XYZ file of C-alpha atoms in Angstrom:
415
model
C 19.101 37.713 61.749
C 22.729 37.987 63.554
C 22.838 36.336 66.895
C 22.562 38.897 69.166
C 18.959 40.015 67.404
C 15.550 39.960 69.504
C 12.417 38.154 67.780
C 11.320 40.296 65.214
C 8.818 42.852 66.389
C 7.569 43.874 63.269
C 6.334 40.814 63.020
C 2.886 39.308 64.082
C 2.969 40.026 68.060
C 5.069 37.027 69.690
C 3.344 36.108 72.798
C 6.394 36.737 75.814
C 6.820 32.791 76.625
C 7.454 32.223 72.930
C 10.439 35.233 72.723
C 11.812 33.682 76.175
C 11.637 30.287 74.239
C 13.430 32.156 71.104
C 15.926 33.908 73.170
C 16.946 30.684 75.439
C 17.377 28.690 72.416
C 19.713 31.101 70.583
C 21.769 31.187 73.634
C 22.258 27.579 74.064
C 20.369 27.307 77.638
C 18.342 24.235 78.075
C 15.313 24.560 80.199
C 16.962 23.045 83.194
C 19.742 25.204 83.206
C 17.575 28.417 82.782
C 15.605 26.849 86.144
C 18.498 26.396 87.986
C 19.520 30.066 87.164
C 16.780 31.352 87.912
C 16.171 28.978 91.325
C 13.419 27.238 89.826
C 12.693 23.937 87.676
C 12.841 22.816 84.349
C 8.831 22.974 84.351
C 8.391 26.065 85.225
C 10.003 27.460 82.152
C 8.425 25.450 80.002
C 5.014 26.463 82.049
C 6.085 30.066 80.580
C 7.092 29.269 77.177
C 3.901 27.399 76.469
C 1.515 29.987 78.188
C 0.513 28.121 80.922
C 2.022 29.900 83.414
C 1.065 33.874 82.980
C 3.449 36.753 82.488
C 6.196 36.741 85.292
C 6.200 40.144 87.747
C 8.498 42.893 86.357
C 11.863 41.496 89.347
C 11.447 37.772 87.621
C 11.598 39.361 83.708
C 14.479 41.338 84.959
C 16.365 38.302 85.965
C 15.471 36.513 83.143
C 16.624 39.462 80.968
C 20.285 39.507 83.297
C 20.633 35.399 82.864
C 19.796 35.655 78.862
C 21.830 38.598 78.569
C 18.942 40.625 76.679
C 20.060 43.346 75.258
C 16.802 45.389 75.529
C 13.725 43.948 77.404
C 11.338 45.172 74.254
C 13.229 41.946 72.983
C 11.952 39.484 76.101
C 8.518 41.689 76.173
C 7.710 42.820 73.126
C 6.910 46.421 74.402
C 8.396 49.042 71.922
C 7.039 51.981 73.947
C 10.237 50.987 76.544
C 13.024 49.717 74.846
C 15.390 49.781 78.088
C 18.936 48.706 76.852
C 20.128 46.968 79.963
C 23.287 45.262 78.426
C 23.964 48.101 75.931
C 24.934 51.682 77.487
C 23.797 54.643 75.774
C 25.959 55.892 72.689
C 28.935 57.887 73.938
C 28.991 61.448 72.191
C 32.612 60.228 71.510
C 32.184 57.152 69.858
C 31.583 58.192 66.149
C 35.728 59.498 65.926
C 36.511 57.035 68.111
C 34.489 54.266 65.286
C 36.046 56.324 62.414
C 39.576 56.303 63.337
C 38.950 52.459 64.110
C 37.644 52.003 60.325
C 40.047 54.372 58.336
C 43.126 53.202 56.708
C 45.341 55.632 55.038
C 47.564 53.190 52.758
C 47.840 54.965 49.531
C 48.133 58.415 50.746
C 51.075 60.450 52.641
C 51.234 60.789 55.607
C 53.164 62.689 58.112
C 56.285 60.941 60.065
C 55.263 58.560 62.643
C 55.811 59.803 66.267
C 58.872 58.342 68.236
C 57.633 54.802 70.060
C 59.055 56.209 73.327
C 56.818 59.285 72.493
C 53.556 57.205 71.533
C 53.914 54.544 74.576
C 54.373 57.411 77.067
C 51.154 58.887 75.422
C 49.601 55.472 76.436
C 50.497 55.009 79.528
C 48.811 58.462 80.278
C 45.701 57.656 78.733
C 45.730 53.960 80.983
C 46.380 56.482 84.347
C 43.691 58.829 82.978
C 41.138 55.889 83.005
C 41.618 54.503 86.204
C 41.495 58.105 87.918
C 38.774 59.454 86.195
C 34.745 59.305 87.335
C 33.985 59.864 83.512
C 36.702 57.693 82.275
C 34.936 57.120 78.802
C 34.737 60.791 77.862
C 38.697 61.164 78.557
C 39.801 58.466 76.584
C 37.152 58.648 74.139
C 39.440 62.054 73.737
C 42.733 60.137 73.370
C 42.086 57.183 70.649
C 41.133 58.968 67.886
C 44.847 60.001 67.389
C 46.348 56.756 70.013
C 44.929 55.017 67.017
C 45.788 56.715 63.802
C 49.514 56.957 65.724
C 49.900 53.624 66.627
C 48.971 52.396 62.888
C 51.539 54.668 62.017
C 54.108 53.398 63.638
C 53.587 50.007 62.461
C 53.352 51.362 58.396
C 56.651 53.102 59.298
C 58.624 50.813 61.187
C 62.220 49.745 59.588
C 63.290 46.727 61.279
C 61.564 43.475 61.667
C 61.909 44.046 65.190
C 60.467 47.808 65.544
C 58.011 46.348 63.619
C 56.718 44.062 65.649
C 57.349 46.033 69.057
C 55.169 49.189 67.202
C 53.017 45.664 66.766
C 52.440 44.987 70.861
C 51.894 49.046 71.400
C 49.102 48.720 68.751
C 47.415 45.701 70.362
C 47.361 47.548 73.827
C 45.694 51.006 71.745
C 43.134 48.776 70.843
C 43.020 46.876 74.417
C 42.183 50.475 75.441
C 39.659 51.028 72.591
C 37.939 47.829 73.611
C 37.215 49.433 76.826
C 35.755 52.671 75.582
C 33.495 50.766 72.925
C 32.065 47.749 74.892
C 28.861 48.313 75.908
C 27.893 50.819 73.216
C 25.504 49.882 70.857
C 27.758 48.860 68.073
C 28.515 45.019 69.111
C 30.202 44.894 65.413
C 32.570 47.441 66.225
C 33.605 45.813 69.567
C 34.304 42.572 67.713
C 36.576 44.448 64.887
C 38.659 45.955 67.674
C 38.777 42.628 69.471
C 40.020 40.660 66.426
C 42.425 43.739 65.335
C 43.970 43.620 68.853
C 44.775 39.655 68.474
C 45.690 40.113 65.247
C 48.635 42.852 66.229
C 49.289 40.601 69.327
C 50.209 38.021 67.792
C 51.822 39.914 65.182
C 54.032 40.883 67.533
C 55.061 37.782 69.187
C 54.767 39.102 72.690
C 53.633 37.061 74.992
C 52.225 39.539 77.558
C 50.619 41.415 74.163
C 49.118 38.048 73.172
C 47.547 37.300 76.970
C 46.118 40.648 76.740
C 44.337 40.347 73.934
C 42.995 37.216 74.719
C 41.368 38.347 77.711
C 39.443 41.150 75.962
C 39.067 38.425 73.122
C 37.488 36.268 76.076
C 35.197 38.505 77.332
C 33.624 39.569 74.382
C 33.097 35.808 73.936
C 31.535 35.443 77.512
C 29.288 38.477 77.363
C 27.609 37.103 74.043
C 27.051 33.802 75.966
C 29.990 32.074 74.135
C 31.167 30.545 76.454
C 32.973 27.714 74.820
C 34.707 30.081 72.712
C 35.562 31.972 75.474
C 37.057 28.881 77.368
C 39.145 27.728 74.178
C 41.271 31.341 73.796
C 41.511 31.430 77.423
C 43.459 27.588 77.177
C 45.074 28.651 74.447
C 46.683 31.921 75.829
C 47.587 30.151 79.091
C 49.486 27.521 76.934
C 51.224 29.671 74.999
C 52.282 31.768 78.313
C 53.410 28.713 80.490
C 56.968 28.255 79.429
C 57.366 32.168 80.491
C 56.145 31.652 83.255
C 59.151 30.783 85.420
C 61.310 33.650 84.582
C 57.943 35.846 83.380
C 57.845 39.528 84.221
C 55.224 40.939 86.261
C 53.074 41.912 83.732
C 53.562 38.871 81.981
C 52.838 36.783 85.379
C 49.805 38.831 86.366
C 48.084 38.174 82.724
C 48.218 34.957 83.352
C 46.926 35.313 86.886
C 44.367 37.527 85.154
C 43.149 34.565 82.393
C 42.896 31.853 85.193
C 40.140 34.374 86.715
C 38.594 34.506 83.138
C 38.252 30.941 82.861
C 36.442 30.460 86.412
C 34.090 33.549 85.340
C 32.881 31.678 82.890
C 32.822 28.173 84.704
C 30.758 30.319 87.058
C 28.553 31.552 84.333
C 28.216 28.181 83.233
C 26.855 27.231 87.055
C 29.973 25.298 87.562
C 30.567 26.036 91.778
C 33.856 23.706 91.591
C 35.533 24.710 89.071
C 34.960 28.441 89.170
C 36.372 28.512 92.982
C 39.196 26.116 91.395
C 40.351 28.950 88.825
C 39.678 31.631 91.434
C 41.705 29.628 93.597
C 44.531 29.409 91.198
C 44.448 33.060 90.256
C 44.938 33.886 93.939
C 48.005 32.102 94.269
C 49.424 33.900 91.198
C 48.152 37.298 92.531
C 50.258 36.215 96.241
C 53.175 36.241 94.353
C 53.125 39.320 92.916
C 54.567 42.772 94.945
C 51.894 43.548 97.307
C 51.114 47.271 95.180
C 51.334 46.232 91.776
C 48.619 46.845 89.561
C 47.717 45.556 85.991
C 47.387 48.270 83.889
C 44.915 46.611 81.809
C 43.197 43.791 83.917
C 43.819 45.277 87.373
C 45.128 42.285 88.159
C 46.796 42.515 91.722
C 46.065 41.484 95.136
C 43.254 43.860 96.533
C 41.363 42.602 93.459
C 41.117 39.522 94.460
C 38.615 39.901 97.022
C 36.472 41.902 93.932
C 36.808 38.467 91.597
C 35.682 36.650 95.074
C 32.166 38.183 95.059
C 32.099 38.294 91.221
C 32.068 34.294 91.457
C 30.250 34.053 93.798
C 27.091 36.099 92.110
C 27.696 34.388 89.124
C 27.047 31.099 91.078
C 23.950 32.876 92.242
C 24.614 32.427 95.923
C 23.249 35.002 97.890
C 24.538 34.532 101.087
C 28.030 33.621 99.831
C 27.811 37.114 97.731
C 26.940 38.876 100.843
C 30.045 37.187 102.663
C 32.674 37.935 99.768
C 31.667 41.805 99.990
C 32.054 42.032 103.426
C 35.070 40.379 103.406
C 36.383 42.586 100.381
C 37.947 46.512 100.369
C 37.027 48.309 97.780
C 39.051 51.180 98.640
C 41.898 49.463 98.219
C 41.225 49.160 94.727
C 43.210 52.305 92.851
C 41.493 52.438 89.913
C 37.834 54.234 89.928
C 36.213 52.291 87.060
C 37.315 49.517 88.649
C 36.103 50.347 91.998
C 32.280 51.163 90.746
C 32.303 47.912 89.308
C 33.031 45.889 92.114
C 30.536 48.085 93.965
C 27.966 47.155 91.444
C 29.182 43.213 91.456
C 28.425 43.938 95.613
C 24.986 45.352 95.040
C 24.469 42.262 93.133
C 25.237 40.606 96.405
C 22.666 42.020 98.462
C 20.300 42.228 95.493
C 20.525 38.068 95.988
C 20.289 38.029 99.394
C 17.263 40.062 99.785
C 18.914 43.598 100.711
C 17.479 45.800 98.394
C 18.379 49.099 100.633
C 22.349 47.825 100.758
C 22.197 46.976 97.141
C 20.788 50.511 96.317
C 23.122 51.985 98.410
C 25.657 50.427 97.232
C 25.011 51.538 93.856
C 24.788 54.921 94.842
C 28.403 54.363 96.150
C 29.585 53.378 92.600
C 27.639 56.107 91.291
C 29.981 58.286 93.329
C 33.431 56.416 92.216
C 32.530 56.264 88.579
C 29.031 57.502 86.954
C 30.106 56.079 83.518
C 30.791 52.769 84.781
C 27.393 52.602 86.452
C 25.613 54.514 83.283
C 26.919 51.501 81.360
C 26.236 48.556 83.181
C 23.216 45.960 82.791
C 23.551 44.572 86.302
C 23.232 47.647 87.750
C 20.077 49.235 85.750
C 18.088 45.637 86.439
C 18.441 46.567 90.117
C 17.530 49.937 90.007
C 14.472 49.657 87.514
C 13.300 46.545 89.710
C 13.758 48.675 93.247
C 10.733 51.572 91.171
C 8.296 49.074 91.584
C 9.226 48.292 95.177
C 6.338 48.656 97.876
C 8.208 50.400 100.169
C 7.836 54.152 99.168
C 11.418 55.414 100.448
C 13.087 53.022 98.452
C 10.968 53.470 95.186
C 12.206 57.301 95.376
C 15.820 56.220 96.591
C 15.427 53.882 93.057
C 13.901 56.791 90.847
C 16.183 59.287 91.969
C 18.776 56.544 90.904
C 16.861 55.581 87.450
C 17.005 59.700 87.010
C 20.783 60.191 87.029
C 21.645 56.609 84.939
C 19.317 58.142 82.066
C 16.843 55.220 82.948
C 13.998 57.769 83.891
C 13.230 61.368 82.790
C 14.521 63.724 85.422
């Protein structure tokens, strides 16, 4: 059974505490750290696991589903007739080319000449705009990589000097940089590592250093959101080491992906439940992001200074403090973030904010919000579905149809 599995449902029924135990253990969470995640003590999970303490209400399975990183909650409950992915979006109609041109490779055969680098880097830098202005940002560039893809590869067969080579090297590890995008949170968690590994691979094929960061913090991510955290934290070092001597005459891009992995490594000291060192990292990433031109933007990351206020609340749900969450948002502008996938996520990382403080009427209408900026971001997310499928089962009746009418357009509820 890979990692990422549920218990076995076609098993003998698994009683829930004994697929919470399953699912804690293959994550590496001790009882006292799933209490203190979940505000409670090292008892009371082992009250659940053991069946002395009863099924938790639907809000508490939810959380324990966000903190686990379930997949689908048939895996915590056991429930077939409900399989809700809340980790894994629904399959994009785009992502079998998108999978195919990922997998094929045309060595033996002609092919036609490889367009002009100039030609194939402007096409990418289109396709990066195209994302960050778009609500449905997945359908456009799920429109792009097919041929980004089978181009970029191209380039690299073709290439004639060691040194084209590894510059058509970098422009493939930022294709699949933008692949990683389209494909995470799809359900095809192999795919997302092949990309992943074939973007480090061409980064550090290419001996660029900004191509190297980059792929590391997709590399990193994909670590954190399987709960690897450790992994996560050693290519994070590693990509800040290898970037330091740059740093002093670095060039923006090459400054803000470092800026961008210090964030990384305090998003996961924050997943981790570590309050000191995840404000430490944000801290650091801050100062970086101060010394950058007050409009420039990361391409990739969106690494700049209006999103620092964004990583701000981020931490600061992570850490699980409500009333610190609730600060950070106010104290953030999410307008003045330019891109619009972007933007609904911080939205949704603010709705997590109120969510913890016991606003369930901001957090839902802050969700409608990011709804509004970027309906595949929201469609997509895990955070964002917990909080609307918890808010049905409210008892006030306005906000159980504010939440269903929510549930309806994510594809949570039929219409």
């Amino acid at each position: 059974m890979s990692f990422d599995a549920g218990p076995d449902s076609s098993a003998d029924p698994i009683a829930f505490g004994q697929r919470l135990q399953i699912l804690r253990t293959r994550r590496g969470v001790t009882r006292e750290q799933l209490g203190g995640l979940m505000g409670r003590s090292a008892s009371w999970v082992k009250g659940i696991e053991t069946g002395r303490r009863g099924v938790p209400r639907l809000e508490v399975i939810l959380r324990l589903a966000e903190v686990l990183r379930v997949q689908s909650l048939s895996d915590l409950t056991g429930n077939q007739t409900a399989p809700v992915a809340l980790f894994t979006g629904p399959g994009h109609a785009r992502l079998p080319a998108v999978r195919a041109a990922v997998d094929e490779f045309p060595i033996s055969r002609p092919e036609a000449a490889a367009p002009a680098p100039k030609h194939l880097s402007a096409r990418l830098a289109r396709a990066w705009a195209a994302r960050h202005t778009s609500p449905n940002h997945r359908d456009v560039i799920g429109a792009l990589l097919p041929d980004l893809i089978r181009d970029a590869q191209a380039v690299v067969r073709q290439a004639e000097t060691a040194s084209n080579w590894r510059a058509a090297q970098a422009t493939l590890a930022e294709v699949y940089a933008l692949c990683q995008f389209f494909v995470s949170y799809q359900p095809d968690a192999a795919l997302v590592w092949r990309v992943a590994e074939r973007g480090m691979i061409a980064a550090q094929q290419s001996e660029d250093g900004h191509a190297i960061g980059v792929a590391a913090w997709l590399s990193a991510q994909a670590h954190r959101d399987r709960a690897h955290y450790d992994a996560a934290e050693h290519v994070v070092g590693e990509a800040l080491r290898h970037l330091e001597p740059l740093l002093p005459d670095g060039t923006e891009p090459v400054r803000a992906i470092a800026g961008a992995l210090r964030f990384e490594a305090g998003y996961t000291a924050a997943r981790r439940g570590e309050t000191g060192t995840a404000w430490r990292h944000w801290d650091e990433a801050r100062q970086v992001a101060d010394r950058l031109p007050e409009t420039y933007f990361h391409p990739v990351t969106s690494f700049s200074r209006a999103i620092m206020g964004a990583h701000a609340v981020t931490v600061a749900v992570e850490l699980h403090a409500g009333g610190e969450s609730v600060r950070q948002a106010a104290a953030s502008d999410a307008m003045a973030i330019p891109s619009r996938p972007r933007r609904a996520r911080h939205r949704i990382e603010q709705a997590r904010g109120y969510q913890l403080n016991g606003q369930p009427d901001v957090a839902l209408a802050t969700l409608a919000q990011a709804h509004e900026a970027a309906p595949e971001t929201i469609r997509y997310n895990g955070y964002a579905k917990r909080i609307v499928l918890e808010e049905t089962q409210a008892k006030s009746p306005n906000r159980r149809r504010r939440a269903s009418a929510l549930a309806v357009q994510l594809g949570l509820l039929a219409a």
